CSV table of C-alpha atoms in Angstrom, one decimal:
chain,number,residue,atom,x,y,z
A,26,ARG,CA,36.7,-48.1,-15.4
A,27,GLU,CA,39.0,-48.5,-18.7
A,28,SER,CA,41.2,-51.3,-17.3
A,29,LEU,CA,38.4,-53.5,-16.1
A,30,LYS,CA,37.3,-52.9,-20.0
A,31,GLU,CA,40.4,-53.4,-21.5
A,32,GLN,CA,40.5,-56.8,-19.7
A,33,ALA,CA,37.2,-57.8,-21.0
A,34,ARG,CA,38.4,-56.9,-24.6
A,35,LEU,CA,41.5,-58.7,-24.7
A,36,ARG,CA,39.8,-61.4,-23.3
A,37,LEU,CA,37.1,-61.3,-25.6
A,38,ARG,CA,39.3,-61.1,-28.4
A,39,GLU,CA,41.0,-64.5,-27.8
A,40,PHE,CA,37.9,-66.1,-28.3
A,41,ASP,CA,36.4,-64.2,-31.4
A,42,ILE,CA,35.2,-66.7,-34.2
A,43,GLY,CA,35.2,-64.3,-37.3
A,44,ASP,CA,33.2,-65.8,-39.7
A,45,LYS,CA,35.0,-69.2,-38.9
A,46,PHE,CA,30.7,-70.7,-38.7
A,47,SER,CA,28.7,-68.6,-41.1
A,48,HIS,CA,29.2,-71.1,-44.3
A,49,LEU,CA,27.0,-73.8,-42.6
A,50,PRO,CA,23.8,-74.3,-44.1
A,51,LEU,CA,21.0,-73.3,-41.6
A,52,ARG,CA,19.3,-70.0,-41.8
A,53,LYS,CA,20.5,-67.2,-39.8
A,54,ALA,CA,19.9,-64.8,-36.5
A,55,SER,CA,22.3,-62.8,-34.5
A,56,VAL,CA,22.2,-61.4,-31.3
A,57,LEU,CA,23.7,-58.8,-29.4
A,58,LEU,CA,25.2,-58.8,-26.4
A,59,PRO,CA,25.6,-55.6,-24.8
A,60,LEU,CA,28.1,-54.8,-21.8
A,61,LEU,CA,28.1,-51.8,-20.2
A,62,LEU,CA,30.1,-50.4,-16.9
A,63,ARG,CA,28.2,-49.3,-13.8
A,64,GLY,CA,29.1,-48.9,-10.2
A,65,GLY,CA,32.6,-50.9,-10.9
A,66,GLN,CA,31.4,-53.9,-12.1
A,67,LEU,CA,30.3,-55.2,-15.8
A,68,HIS,CA,26.8,-55.2,-16.7
A,69,LEU,CA,24.3,-56.9,-19.6
A,70,LEU,CA,21.5,-55.3,-21.2
A,71,LEU,CA,18.5,-57.8,-22.0
A,72,THR,CA,15.2,-56.9,-23.0
A,73,LEU,CA,11.5,-58.4,-21.8
A,74,ARG,CA,10.0,-59.6,-25.0
A,75,SER,CA,6.2,-57.9,-25.7
A,76,MET,CA,3.2,-60.3,-24.8
A,77,GLN,CA,1.7,-59.7,-28.3
A,78,LEU,CA,4.9,-61.4,-30.2
A,79,ARG,CA,3.3,-64.5,-31.8
A,80,ARG,CA,6.9,-66.6,-30.7
A,81,SER,CA,8.4,-66.6,-27.1
A,82,PRO,CA,6.1,-63.8,-25.6
A,83,GLY,CA,7.1,-62.1,-22.8
A,84,GLU,CA,10.4,-63.8,-22.6
A,85,VAL,CA,13.8,-62.6,-21.6
A,86,CYS,CA,16.2,-62.0,-24.6
A,87,PHE,CA,19.1,-60.3,-26.2
A,88,PRO,CA,17.8,-57.5,-28.9
A,89,GLY,CA,18.3,-59.7,-32.2
A,90,GLY,CA,16.9,-61.5,-34.5
A,91,LYS,CA,16.5,-63.4,-38.2
A,92,ARG,CA,19.2,-62.0,-41.0
A,93,GLU,CA,17.9,-60.1,-43.5
A,94,ALA,CA,19.1,-59.3,-47.3
A,95,ILE,CA,20.2,-56.2,-46.2
A,96,ASP,CA,22.8,-57.4,-43.5
A,97,LYS,CA,26.1,-58.0,-44.9
A,98,ASP,CA,27.2,-60.5,-41.9
A,99,GLU,CA,26.2,-61.6,-38.4
A,100,ILE,CA,27.3,-58.0,-36.6
A,101,ALA,CA,25.3,-56.2,-39.3
A,102,THR,CA,21.9,-58.4,-38.6
A,103,ALA,CA,22.8,-58.2,-34.4
A,104,LEU,CA,22.9,-54.0,-34.7
A,105,ARG,CA,20.1,-53.4,-36.8
A,106,GLU,CA,18.3,-55.3,-34.8
A,107,ALA,CA,19.3,-53.6,-31.5
A,108,LYS,CA,18.6,-50.4,-33.1
A,109,GLU,CA,14.7,-51.2,-34.2
A,110,GLU,CA,14.5,-53.4,-30.8
A,111,VAL,CA,15.5,-50.8,-28.2
A,112,GLY,CA,16.6,-47.2,-30.2
A,113,LEU,CA,20.4,-48.2,-30.0
A,114,GLN,CA,22.4,-46.6,-32.6
A,115,PRO,CA,25.0,-48.9,-34.0
A,116,GLU,CA,27.4,-46.3,-34.1
A,117,LYS,CA,27.0,-46.0,-30.4
A,118,VAL,CA,28.1,-49.7,-30.0
A,119,GLU,CA,31.6,-50.8,-29.6
A,120,VAL,CA,31.5,-54.2,-31.8
A,121,ILE,CA,34.3,-56.7,-29.8
A,122,CYS,CA,34.0,-59.8,-31.3
A,123,ARG,CA,31.6,-62.9,-32.1
A,124,LEU,CA,31.3,-65.8,-29.8
A,125,VAL,CA,30.8,-69.3,-30.9
A,126,PRO,CA,27.1,-69.6,-31.9
A,127,GLY,CA,23.9,-71.8,-30.5
A,128,ILE,CA,20.9,-73.1,-32.4
A,129,ASP,CA,17.8,-71.5,-31.3
A,130,LYS,CA,14.7,-73.9,-31.5
A,131,MET,CA,13.7,-73.0,-35.1
A,132,ASN,CA,16.8,-74.5,-36.3
A,133,HIS,CA,18.6,-71.0,-36.7
A,134,LEU,CA,22.2,-70.6,-36.4
A,135,VAL,CA,22.0,-68.0,-33.6
A,136,THR,CA,25.6,-66.0,-33.5
A,137,PRO,CA,25.9,-63.2,-30.2
A,138,VAL,CA,27.7,-60.1,-31.1
A,139,VAL,CA,29.9,-58.7,-27.9
A,140,GLY,CA,29.6,-55.2,-27.8
A,141,PHE,CA,30.4,-52.0,-25.2
A,142,ILE,CA,27.9,-49.4,-24.9
A,143,GLU,CA,27.9,-46.6,-22.6
A,144,ASP,CA,26.1,-46.3,-19.3
A,145,THR,CA,24.4,-43.5,-20.0
A,146,PHE,CA,22.4,-45.2,-22.9
A,147,GLN,CA,18.0,-44.8,-22.5
A,148,ALA,CA,16.5,-47.2,-24.5
A,149,THR,CA,13.8,-46.5,-25.9
A,150,PRO,CA,11.7,-49.7,-26.1
A,151,ASN,CA,9.9,-50.4,-29.7
A,152,PRO,CA,6.7,-51.6,-27.7
A,153,HIS,CA,5.3,-54.2,-30.4
A,154,GLU,CA,8.6,-56.3,-30.0
A,155,VAL,CA,9.8,-55.2,-26.1
A,156,SER,CA,8.1,-54.7,-23.5
A,157,LYS,CA,10.7,-53.8,-20.7
A,158,VAL,CA,15.5,-53.0,-21.2
A,159,PHE,CA,16.6,-54.2,-18.2
A,160,VAL,CA,20.3,-55.0,-16.9
A,161,VAL,CA,21.9,-57.7,-15.0
A,162,PRO,CA,25.1,-57.9,-13.6
A,163,LEU,CA,27.5,-60.1,-15.7
A,164,GLU,CA,28.9,-61.6,-12.3
A,165,TYR,CA,25.9,-63.0,-11.8
A,166,PHE,CA,25.8,-65.8,-14.2
A,167,VAL,CA,28.6,-67.4,-12.5
A,168,LYS,CA,28.0,-66.8,-9.0
A,169,PRO,CA,23.7,-66.6,-8.7
A,170,ARG,CA,21.4,-66.5,-6.2
A,171,ASN,CA,18.7,-68.1,-7.5
A,172,TYR,CA,19.6,-70.4,-10.5
A,173,ASN,CA,18.1,-73.9,-11.2
A,174,THR,CA,18.4,-76.2,-14.2
A,175,LEU,CA,15.6,-77.3,-16.4
A,176,PRO,CA,15.5,-80.7,-18.4
A,177,TYR,CA,15.0,-80.0,-22.5
A,178,LYS,CA,14.9,-82.2,-25.3
A,179,THR,CA,18.1,-82.3,-27.4
A,180,PRO,CA,17.8,-82.1,-31.2
A,181,SER,CA,18.8,-85.7,-31.3
A,182,GLY,CA,16.3,-86.3,-29.0
A,183,GLY,CA,18.3,-87.0,-25.6
A,184,SER,CA,17.3,-84.7,-22.8
A,185,GLY,CA,20.1,-82.2,-21.4
A,186,ARG,CA,19.7,-79.3,-18.7
A,187,LEU,CA,18.7,-75.9,-19.6
A,188,HIS,CA,20.5,-72.5,-17.1
A,189,CYS,CA,17.5,-71.2,-15.8
A,190,PHE,CA,18.2,-67.8,-13.9
A,191,ILE,CA,15.7,-65.7,-11.5
A,192,TYR,CA,16.9,-62.5,-11.0
A,193,ASP,CA,14.5,-59.3,-8.4
A,194,ASP,CA,15.3,-56.3,-10.9
A,195,HIS,CA,14.9,-53.7,-7.6
A,196,GLU,CA,14.2,-50.9,-10.1
A,197,HIS,CA,11.4,-52.7,-12.0
A,198,LYS,CA,10.6,-54.0,-8.5
A,199,MET,CA,10.1,-57.2,-10.9
A,200,SER,CA,11.5,-60.7,-11.0
A,201,PHE,CA,12.9,-62.0,-14.4
A,202,LYS,CA,13.6,-65.3,-15.7
A,203,ILE,CA,16.5,-65.9,-17.9
A,204,TRP,CA,16.8,-68.9,-19.2
A,205,GLY,CA,17.3,-71.5,-22.7
A,206,LEU,CA,19.9,-70.3,-25.3
A,207,THR,CA,19.8,-66.3,-23.8
A,208,ALA,CA,21.1,-68.1,-20.1
A,209,HIS,CA,23.5,-69.8,-22.7
A,210,PHE,CA,25.5,-67.0,-24.0
A,211,ALA,CA,25.4,-65.2,-20.6
A,212,VAL,CA,26.7,-67.7,-19.0
A,213,PHE,CA,29.3,-68.2,-21.8
A,214,LEU,CA,30.3,-64.5,-21.9
A,215,ALA,CA,30.6,-64.7,-17.9
A,216,LEU,CA,33.1,-67.7,-17.9
A,217,VAL,CA,35.3,-66.3,-21.1
A,218,ILE,CA,35.3,-62.6,-19.1
A,219,PHE,CA,36.1,-63.9,-15.7
A,220,GLY,CA,38.0,-67.1,-16.3
A,221,LYS,CA,36.9,-68.9,-13.3
A,222,ARG,CA,34.7,-71.4,-12.4
A,223,PRO,CA,30.9,-70.7,-11.6
A,224,THR,CA,28.8,-72.4,-8.3
A,225,PHE,CA,26.5,-74.3,-10.7
A,226,GLU,CA,28.0,-77.2,-13.5
A,227,VAL,CA,28.5,-76.7,-16.6
A,228,ASP,CA,28.8,-78.9,-20.0
A,229,TYR,CA,32.7,-76.8,-21.0
A,230,ASP,CA,36.3,-77.9,-20.2
A,231,LEU,CA,36.8,-74.4,-18.2
A,232,ASP,CA,40.8,-75.7,-19.0
A,233,ASN,CA,40.1,-75.4,-22.4
A,234,LEU,CA,37.3,-73.5,-23.2
A,235,ILE,CA,37.8,-72.7,-26.8
A,236,ALA,CA,38.1,-76.2,-28.2
A,237,SER,CA,35.4,-77.1,-25.7
A,238,SER,CA,32.4,-74.6,-26.7
A,239,GLU,CA,33.5,-75.3,-30.1
A,240,ASN,CA,33.3,-79.2,-30.0
A,241,ASN,CA,30.3,-78.7,-28.0
A,242,PHE,CA,28.8,-76.8,-30.7
A,243,MET,CA,30.1,-79.5,-33.6
A,244,SER,CA,28.4,-82.1,-31.5
A,245,LEU,CA,25.3,-80.0,-31.2
A,246,TYR,CA,25.2,-79.2,-35.1
A,247,ALA,CA,26.0,-83.0,-35.7
A,248,SER,CA,23.3,-84.3,-33.8
A,249,LEU,CA,20.7,-81.8,-35.5
A,250,ASN,CA,21.9,-83.5,-39.0
A,251,GLU,CA,21.3,-86.7,-37.8
A,252,ARG,CA,18.1,-85.7,-37.0
A,253,LYS,CA,17.0,-84.3,-40.2
A,254,LYS,CA,18.4,-87.8,-42.4
A,255,SER,CA,16.3,-89.6,-40.1
A,256,ASN,CA,13.0,-88.0,-40.9
A,257,LEU,CA,14.0,-87.8,-44.3
């Protein structure tokens, strides 16, 4: 058990970006990527957003949200949001690192914060925000049974592809669709920890994952800036 966790910790710390991108002039948000060990395998905890929400109702995501004035950094945002959404106490999270951020459709800079939680954690979902909490084996995000891609428009107006996973959850007797930025973060986390090729195409140089992921992010950020300028 501990050796699996320790290997994951070591790999993740190599990829810790700290506050490298915190200076960028975008509104900030964070998500918590909660890892737990179950049945000798790493799992990732995810939530299904409530149908009452205005933004992305009924979609799968990680606990998280927008930065507030009381948050001292991206980690504080992720921990506060996880407590509000699923009742996860901040002191019950062993925070390991921050990974390369993404940019959501509202143009927030979204930082993924990775932490270990106990597999005994019992979620108490806030019904206004979360309708279900479930776990997926992390390996599913490099070796999925049900995977496809969805086309989307990039910030610069080009076209790209989004990962889309369908996960059949036996505990809830339902299938969850995991796509977009949530799938992007889950795939990257799995690539970092397992260090092996996925069974599908990814936009990274897998032999140089750190530089490649940062370059991808910076070109996304640059294309967003270009679009802003052209809209002025």
